[in-house]
């Protein structure tokens, strides 16, 4: 759910393109870590690339673009895929700060507006050390941990950190020579139509589908974890009924949100909550334990560390629901996630995590729905009223909403965090 309809508005008028122009592309460096129980966490070098939609686009010889989000490629510039490659020029971005993205060491800061006051709402992907491929994360049987500063994310905001089953090279080919270096190849479970799919002209207006794992969708008031399965591996071009909610991908997802199970004192922006976002950054841990016998994903579990103390996952204890502190098929069935189960469920999500997924990070708001699905009293998802999430109201509370993701690290379960349960972690019991 990291790419909702409001994002379409933010990106309207922009489009993917494949042929790089003369303006250089300069990726910000980001230090991450790989962790094992034996050796601890070791630093690694990665880079950040903005989605190709954010790159300046023009047709060869003029300033017209090659199509709008939600539509097929421009018919004049793109009568065929070879012409698209030749006629659509995508320039590089030499200064990411102009696009509201900055890094420093292991910190990645993203804001809704740049320093000039221009609306941006950026989305970026994690590149590997070569800068020409995405970093592929294989997280079945592993855990992913990061710190986040959510203090400047009021009701209606969404800082999203999630995984997409994109291709490692972003669909790089003779038709798409730019590839991952220019942020091409995006897909998710919402199956949006874009002018280019994997960097190739989308002449028939098909949707771009793939498995999606929303590790973190949150503001300072509410938080949401949601796997979205598809019954097709990798990037899939859908059309017609395949693109709908009853098609090849699970659009709603199976959601893990404490408010939705009537736990209202777990996550919020004061010391009344177990996880207090007013004292950010907080450490966010997401575990993907596998069945020892089969190697298949058996559950998804969320925990936090704050003030050096481990904050265990909230425990569901509500009539009609299983008593549990993990998201698994039993929980998803009890909460009505029928499409998730129909399209693969937890095992299917684990198969995508095993094949490898790309890390995406963004910050956005919801022009049409005020992000009520994430944090509103009306939807049972949080403490926010029906109007607090309106962008016009958000900027009266926080002039320039921002999020900082820090110290991204992944590896063996129990290896990526420190808290007052070190003995348990060394024994590999943190996922129990």
mmCIF file of N, CA and C in Angstrom, residues 85-172:
data_model
loop_
_atom_site.group_PDB
_atom_site.id
_atom_site.type_symbol
_atom_site.label_atom_id
_atom_site.label_comp_id
_atom_site.label_asym_id
_atom_site.label_seq_id
_atom_site.Cartn_x
_atom_site.Cartn_y
_atom_site.Cartn_z
ATOM 1 N N UNK A 85 12.612 4.338 -27.027
ATOM 2 C CA UNK A 85 14.008 4.418 -26.588
ATOM 3 C C UNK A 85 14.715 5.608 -27.226
ATOM 4 N N UNK A 86 14.471 5.828 -28.512
ATOM 5 C CA UNK A 86 15.172 6.882 -29.236
ATOM 6 C C UNK A 86 14.583 8.269 -28.998
ATOM 7 N N UNK A 87 13.272 8.330 -28.755
ATOM 8 C CA UNK A 87 12.592 9.624 -28.661
ATOM 9 C C UNK A 87 12.458 10.167 -27.249
ATOM 10 N N UNK A 88 12.596 9.316 -26.230
ATOM 11 C CA UNK A 88 12.368 9.728 -24.844
ATOM 12 C C UNK A 88 13.701 9.786 -24.094
ATOM 13 N N UNK A 89 14.067 10.973 -23.675
ATOM 14 C CA UNK A 89 15.368 11.216 -23.040
ATOM 15 C C UNK A 89 15.171 11.494 -21.558
ATOM 16 N N UNK A 90 15.856 10.744 -20.708
ATOM 17 C CA UNK A 90 15.800 10.950 -19.263
ATOM 18 C C UNK A 90 17.134 11.497 -18.781
ATOM 19 N N UNK A 91 17.080 12.682 -18.202
ATOM 20 C CA UNK A 91 18.296 13.319 -17.709
ATOM 21 C C UNK A 91 18.632 12.829 -16.306
ATOM 22 N N UNK A 92 19.891 12.938 -15.950
ATOM 23 C CA UNK A 92 20.335 12.582 -14.613
ATOM 24 C C UNK A 92 20.004 13.664 -13.598
ATOM 25 N N UNK A 93 20.240 13.350 -12.335
ATOM 26 C CA UNK A 93 20.023 14.291 -11.235
ATOM 27 C C UNK A 93 21.366 14.484 -10.537
ATOM 28 N N UNK A 94 22.019 15.625 -10.752
ATOM 29 C CA UNK A 94 23.334 15.834 -10.154
ATOM 30 C C UNK A 94 23.289 16.210 -8.678
ATOM 31 N N UNK A 95 22.146 16.719 -8.205
ATOM 32 C CA UNK A 95 22.036 17.168 -6.814
ATOM 33 C C UNK A 95 20.716 16.669 -6.229
ATOM 34 N N UNK A 96 20.788 15.578 -5.465
ATOM 35 C CA UNK A 96 19.571 14.984 -4.906
ATOM 36 C C UNK A 96 18.902 15.869 -3.855
ATOM 37 N N UNK A 97 19.645 16.796 -3.268
ATOM 38 C CA UNK A 97 19.033 17.675 -2.272
ATOM 39 C C UNK A 97 17.933 18.530 -2.899
ATOM 40 N N UNK A 98 18.050 18.810 -4.207
ATOM 41 C CA UNK A 98 17.001 19.559 -4.900
ATOM 42 C C UNK A 98 15.722 18.731 -5.009
ATOM 43 N N UNK A 99 15.852 17.427 -4.779
ATOM 44 C CA UNK A 99 14.698 16.530 -4.804
ATOM 45 C C UNK A 99 14.366 16.023 -3.399
ATOM 46 N N UNK A 100 14.765 16.801 -2.381
ATOM 47 C CA UNK A 100 14.392 16.554 -0.983
ATOM 48 C C UNK A 100 14.952 15.252 -0.426
ATOM 49 N N UNK A 101 16.138 14.846 -0.920
ATOM 50 C CA UNK A 101 16.792 13.622 -0.460
ATOM 51 C C UNK A 101 18.247 13.939 -0.133
ATOM 52 N N UNK A 102 18.673 13.638 1.096
ATOM 53 C CA UNK A 102 20.071 13.827 1.484
ATOM 54 C C UNK A 102 20.520 12.635 2.324
ATOM 55 N N UNK A 103 21.810 12.344 2.259
ATOM 56 C CA UNK A 103 22.379 11.294 3.098
ATOM 57 C C UNK A 103 23.598 11.834 3.834
ATOM 58 N N UNK A 104 23.890 11.195 4.967
ATOM 59 C CA UNK A 104 25.094 11.492 5.733
ATOM 60 C C UNK A 104 25.468 10.233 6.492
ATOM 61 N N UNK A 105 26.544 9.570 6.063
ATOM 62 C CA UNK A 105 26.919 8.318 6.701
ATOM 63 C C UNK A 105 25.841 7.267 6.505
ATOM 64 N N UNK A 106 25.218 6.863 7.616
ATOM 65 C CA UNK A 106 24.163 5.845 7.551
ATOM 66 C C UNK A 106 22.764 6.446 7.622
ATOM 67 N N UNK A 107 22.662 7.785 7.538
ATOM 68 C CA UNK A 107 21.373 8.469 7.640
ATOM 69 C C UNK A 107 20.842 8.858 6.263
ATOM 70 N N UNK A 108 19.553 8.613 6.048
ATOM 71 C CA UNK A 108 18.850 9.054 4.841
ATOM 72 C C UNK A 108 17.684 9.929 5.272
ATOM 73 N N UNK A 109 17.719 11.188 4.867
ATOM 74 C CA UNK A 109 16.653 12.133 5.213
ATOM 75 C C UNK A 109 15.832 12.448 3.970
ATOM 76 N N UNK A 110 14.501 12.418 4.131
ATOM 77 C CA UNK A 110 13.586 12.713 3.042
ATOM 78 C C UNK A 110 12.533 13.691 3.560
ATOM 79 N N UNK A 111 12.229 14.713 2.760
ATOM 80 C CA UNK A 111 11.239 15.716 3.144
ATOM 81 C C UNK A 111 10.203 15.864 2.044
ATOM 82 N N UNK A 112 9.063 16.439 2.396
ATOM 83 C CA UNK A 112 7.995 16.623 1.412
ATOM 84 C C UNK A 112 8.304 17.762 0.446
ATOM 85 N N UNK A 113 9.039 18.779 0.906
ATOM 86 C CA UNK A 113 9.392 19.931 0.079
ATOM 87 C C UNK A 113 10.906 20.095 0.099
ATOM 88 N N UNK A 114 11.469 20.617 -0.990
ATOM 89 C CA UNK A 114 12.904 20.899 -0.976
ATOM 90 C C UNK A 114 13.168 22.261 -0.356
ATOM 91 N N UNK A 115 14.428 22.665 -0.309
ATOM 92 C CA UNK A 115 14.791 23.929 0.343
ATOM 93 C C UNK A 115 14.217 25.147 -0.362
ATOM 94 N N UNK A 116 13.846 24.987 -1.627
ATOM 95 C CA UNK A 116 13.234 26.083 -2.372
ATOM 96 C C UNK A 116 11.714 26.136 -2.186
ATOM 97 N N UNK A 117 11.185 25.216 -1.391
ATOM 98 C CA UNK A 117 9.750 25.202 -1.134
ATOM 99 C C UNK A 117 8.934 24.462 -2.174
ATOM 100 N N UNK A 118 9.602 23.729 -3.075
ATOM 101 C CA UNK A 118 8.886 22.975 -4.108
ATOM 102 C C UNK A 118 8.408 21.632 -3.565
ATOM 103 N N UNK A 119 7.179 21.256 -3.892
ATOM 104 C CA UNK A 119 6.619 19.981 -3.464
ATOM 105 C C UNK A 119 7.324 18.838 -4.199
ATOM 106 N N UNK A 120 7.808 17.841 -3.441
ATOM 107 C CA UNK A 120 8.587 16.755 -4.033
ATOM 108 C C UNK A 120 7.988 15.386 -3.727
ATOM 109 N N UNK A 121 7.817 15.030 -2.448
ATOM 110 C CA UNK A 121 7.340 13.704 -2.041
ATOM 111 C C UNK A 121 8.161 12.598 -2.712
ATOM 112 N N UNK A 122 9.448 12.463 -2.350
ATOM 113 C CA UNK A 122 10.341 11.549 -3.077
ATOM 114 C C UNK A 122 10.152 10.075 -2.730
ATOM 115 N N UNK A 123 10.548 9.229 -3.686
ATOM 116 C CA UNK A 123 10.640 7.786 -3.474
ATOM 117 C C UNK A 123 11.983 7.328 -4.041
ATOM 118 N N UNK A 124 12.725 6.561 -3.241
ATOM 119 C CA UNK A 124 14.062 6.121 -3.651
ATOM 120 C C UNK A 124 14.204 4.619 -3.481
ATOM 121 N N UNK A 125 15.246 4.059 -4.128
ATOM 122 C CA UNK A 125 15.568 2.643 -4.031
ATOM 123 C C UNK A 125 17.025 2.485 -3.616
ATOM 124 N N UNK A 126 17.348 1.332 -3.038
ATOM 125 C CA UNK A 126 18.700 1.054 -2.578
ATOM 126 C C UNK A 126 19.491 0.346 -3.675
ATOM 127 N N UNK A 127 20.548 0.994 -4.122
ATOM 128 C CA UNK A 127 21.463 0.414 -5.101
ATOM 129 C C UNK A 127 22.589 -0.327 -4.391
ATOM 130 N N UNK A 128 23.207 -1.282 -5.081
ATOM 131 C CA UNK A 128 24.366 -1.949 -4.504
ATOM 132 C C UNK A 128 25.613 -1.084 -4.707
ATOM 133 N N UNK A 129 26.766 -1.619 -4.333
ATOM 134 C CA UNK A 129 27.988 -0.817 -4.364
ATOM 135 C C UNK A 129 28.435 -0.461 -5.775
ATOM 136 N N UNK A 130 27.945 -1.177 -6.797
ATOM 137 C CA UNK A 130 28.318 -0.855 -8.174
ATOM 138 C C UNK A 130 27.517 0.313 -8.733
ATOM 139 N N UNK A 131 26.384 0.630 -8.117
ATOM 140 C CA UNK A 131 25.434 1.669 -8.537
ATOM 141 C C UNK A 131 24.655 1.295 -9.795
ATOM 142 N N UNK A 132 24.897 0.129 -10.358
ATOM 143 C CA UNK A 132 24.214 -0.278 -11.582
ATOM 144 C C UNK A 132 23.205 -1.399 -11.358
ATOM 145 N N UNK A 133 23.124 -1.881 -10.128
ATOM 146 C CA UNK A 133 22.131 -2.882 -9.766
ATOM 147 C C UNK A 133 21.498 -2.487 -8.433
ATOM 148 N N UNK A 134 20.253 -2.923 -8.250
ATOM 149 C CA UNK A 134 19.635 -2.764 -6.949
ATOM 150 C C UNK A 134 20.213 -3.783 -5.981
ATOM 151 N N UNK A 135 20.290 -3.407 -4.711
ATOM 152 C CA UNK A 135 20.659 -4.359 -3.670
ATOM 153 C C UNK A 135 19.490 -5.318 -3.484
ATOM 154 N N UNK A 136 19.723 -6.599 -3.693
ATOM 155 C CA UNK A 136 18.659 -7.593 -3.572
ATOM 156 C C UNK A 136 18.678 -8.174 -2.156
ATOM 157 N N UNK A 137 17.571 -8.015 -1.448
ATOM 158 C CA UNK A 137 17.452 -8.520 -0.092
ATOM 159 C C UNK A 137 16.727 -9.869 -0.109
ATOM 160 N N UNK A 138 17.319 -10.851 0.561
ATOM 161 C CA UNK A 138 16.746 -12.197 0.660
ATOM 162 C C UNK A 138 16.468 -12.435 2.148
ATOM 163 N N UNK A 139 15.252 -12.186 2.595
ATOM 164 C CA UNK A 139 14.984 -12.064 4.023
ATOM 165 C C UNK A 139 14.237 -13.224 4.664
ATOM 166 N N UNK A 140 13.877 -14.264 3.934
ATOM 167 C CA UNK A 140 13.263 -15.426 4.592
ATOM 168 C C UNK A 140 14.267 -16.027 5.569
ATOM 169 N N UNK A 141 13.839 -16.191 6.833
ATOM 170 C CA UNK A 141 14.743 -16.684 7.864
ATOM 171 C C UNK A 141 15.679 -15.635 8.406
ATOM 172 N N UNK A 142 15.446 -14.368 8.072
ATOM 173 C CA UNK A 142 16.318 -13.265 8.465
ATOM 174 C C UNK A 142 15.499 -12.171 9.176
ATOM 175 N N UNK A 143 16.182 -11.109 9.574
ATOM 176 C CA UNK A 143 15.497 -9.951 10.131
ATOM 177 C C UNK A 143 16.074 -8.668 9.524
ATOM 178 N N UNK A 144 15.251 -7.634 9.521
ATOM 179 C CA UNK A 144 15.629 -6.322 8.985
ATOM 180 C C UNK A 144 15.379 -5.289 10.079
ATOM 181 N N UNK A 145 16.394 -4.459 10.346
ATOM 182 C CA UNK A 145 16.316 -3.486 11.434
ATOM 183 C C UNK A 145 16.807 -2.126 10.961
ATOM 184 N N UNK A 146 16.182 -1.082 11.471
ATOM 185 C CA UNK A 146 16.614 0.287 11.172
ATOM 186 C C UNK A 146 16.148 1.203 12.286
ATOM 187 N N UNK A 147 16.719 2.411 12.328
ATOM 188 C CA UNK A 147 16.212 3.458 13.201
ATOM 189 C C UNK A 147 15.409 4.448 12.370
ATOM 190 N N UNK A 148 14.410 5.041 12.996
ATOM 191 C CA UNK A 148 13.604 6.031 12.291
ATOM 192 C C UNK A 148 13.269 7.178 13.229
ATOM 193 N N UNK A 149 13.338 8.393 12.704
ATOM 194 C CA UNK A 149 12.898 9.592 13.412
ATOM 195 C C UNK A 149 11.574 10.014 12.798
ATOM 196 N N UNK A 150 10.495 9.802 13.542
ATOM 197 C CA UNK A 150 9.139 10.055 13.033
ATOM 198 C C UNK A 150 8.495 11.286 13.664
ATOM 199 N N UNK A 151 9.281 12.115 14.349
ATOM 200 C CA UNK A 151 8.697 13.233 15.102
ATOM 201 C C UNK A 151 7.975 14.236 14.215
ATOM 202 N N UNK A 152 8.435 14.424 12.989
ATOM 203 C CA UNK A 152 7.829 15.421 12.107
ATOM 204 C C UNK A 152 6.892 14.779 11.087
ATOM 205 N N UNK A 153 6.172 13.758 11.552
ATOM 206 C CA UNK A 153 5.205 13.049 10.717
ATOM 207 C C UNK A 153 3.852 13.041 11.436
ATOM 208 N N UNK A 154 3.057 14.103 11.288
ATOM 209 C CA UNK A 154 1.760 14.160 11.960
ATOM 210 C C UNK A 154 0.733 13.253 11.296
ATOM 211 N N UNK A 155 -0.483 13.254 11.823
ATOM 212 C CA UNK A 155 -1.587 12.506 11.218
ATOM 213 C C UNK A 155 -1.648 12.810 9.724
ATOM 214 N N UNK A 156 -1.933 11.790 8.931
ATOM 215 C CA UNK A 156 -2.059 11.966 7.493
ATOM 216 C C UNK A 156 -0.787 11.743 6.712
ATOM 217 N N UNK A 157 0.369 11.699 7.390
ATOM 218 C CA UNK A 157 1.631 11.439 6.710
ATOM 219 C C UNK A 157 1.917 9.941 6.681
ATOM 220 N N UNK A 158 2.732 9.533 5.707
ATOM 221 C CA UNK A 158 3.155 8.137 5.605
ATOM 222 C C UNK A 158 4.628 8.091 5.221
ATOM 223 N N UNK A 159 5.444 7.629 6.152
ATOM 224 C CA UNK A 159 6.836 7.301 5.825
ATOM 225 C C UNK A 159 6.853 5.811 5.541
ATOM 226 N N UNK A 160 7.187 5.446 4.314
ATOM 227 C CA UNK A 160 7.068 4.047 3.888
ATOM 228 C C UNK A 160 8.443 3.460 3.585
ATOM 229 N N UNK A 161 8.738 2.333 4.198
ATOM 230 C CA UNK A 161 9.947 1.557 3.906
ATOM 231 C C UNK A 161 9.448 0.152 3.585
ATOM 232 N N UNK A 162 9.673 -0.281 2.345
ATOM 233 C CA UNK A 162 9.052 -1.526 1.908
ATOM 234 C C UNK A 162 9.887 -2.220 0.842
ATOM 235 N N UNK A 163 9.478 -3.433 0.497
ATOM 236 C CA UNK A 163 10.193 -4.251 -0.475
ATOM 237 C C UNK A 163 9.319 -4.502 -1.693
ATOM 238 N N UNK A 164 9.935 -4.475 -2.861
ATOM 239 C CA UNK A 164 9.253 -4.722 -4.134
ATOM 240 C C UNK A 164 10.061 -5.749 -4.913
ATOM 241 N N UNK A 165 9.367 -6.713 -5.545
ATOM 242 C CA UNK A 165 10.087 -7.740 -6.303
ATOM 243 C C UNK A 165 10.454 -7.229 -7.700
ATOM 244 N N UNK A 166 11.220 -6.152 -7.715
ATOM 245 C CA UNK A 166 11.752 -5.595 -8.955
ATOM 246 C C UNK A 166 12.927 -6.450 -9.424
ATOM 247 N N UNK A 167 13.336 -6.234 -10.661
ATOM 248 C CA UNK A 167 14.511 -6.924 -11.180
ATOM 249 C C UNK A 167 15.781 -6.205 -10.747
ATOM 250 N N UNK A 168 16.847 -6.960 -10.542
ATOM 251 C CA UNK A 168 18.088 -6.401 -10.009
ATOM 252 C C UNK A 168 18.635 -5.263 -10.868
ATOM 253 N N UNK A 169 18.497 -5.383 -12.191
ATOM 254 C CA UNK A 169 19.023 -4.334 -13.084
ATOM 255 C C UNK A 169 17.936 -3.366 -13.538
ATOM 256 N N UNK A 170 16.758 -3.441 -12.934
ATOM 257 C CA UNK A 170 15.689 -2.519 -13.293
ATOM 258 C C UNK A 170 15.182 -2.686 -14.710
ATOM 259 N N UNK A 171 15.289 -3.906 -15.242
ATOM 260 C CA UNK A 171 14.854 -4.155 -16.612
ATOM 261 C C UNK A 171 15.819 -3.617 -17.652
ATOM 262 N N UNK A 172 17.074 -3.463 -17.289
ATOM 263 C CA UNK A 172 18.068 -2.940 -18.232
ATOM 264 C C UNK A 172 18.170 -3.840 -19.466
#
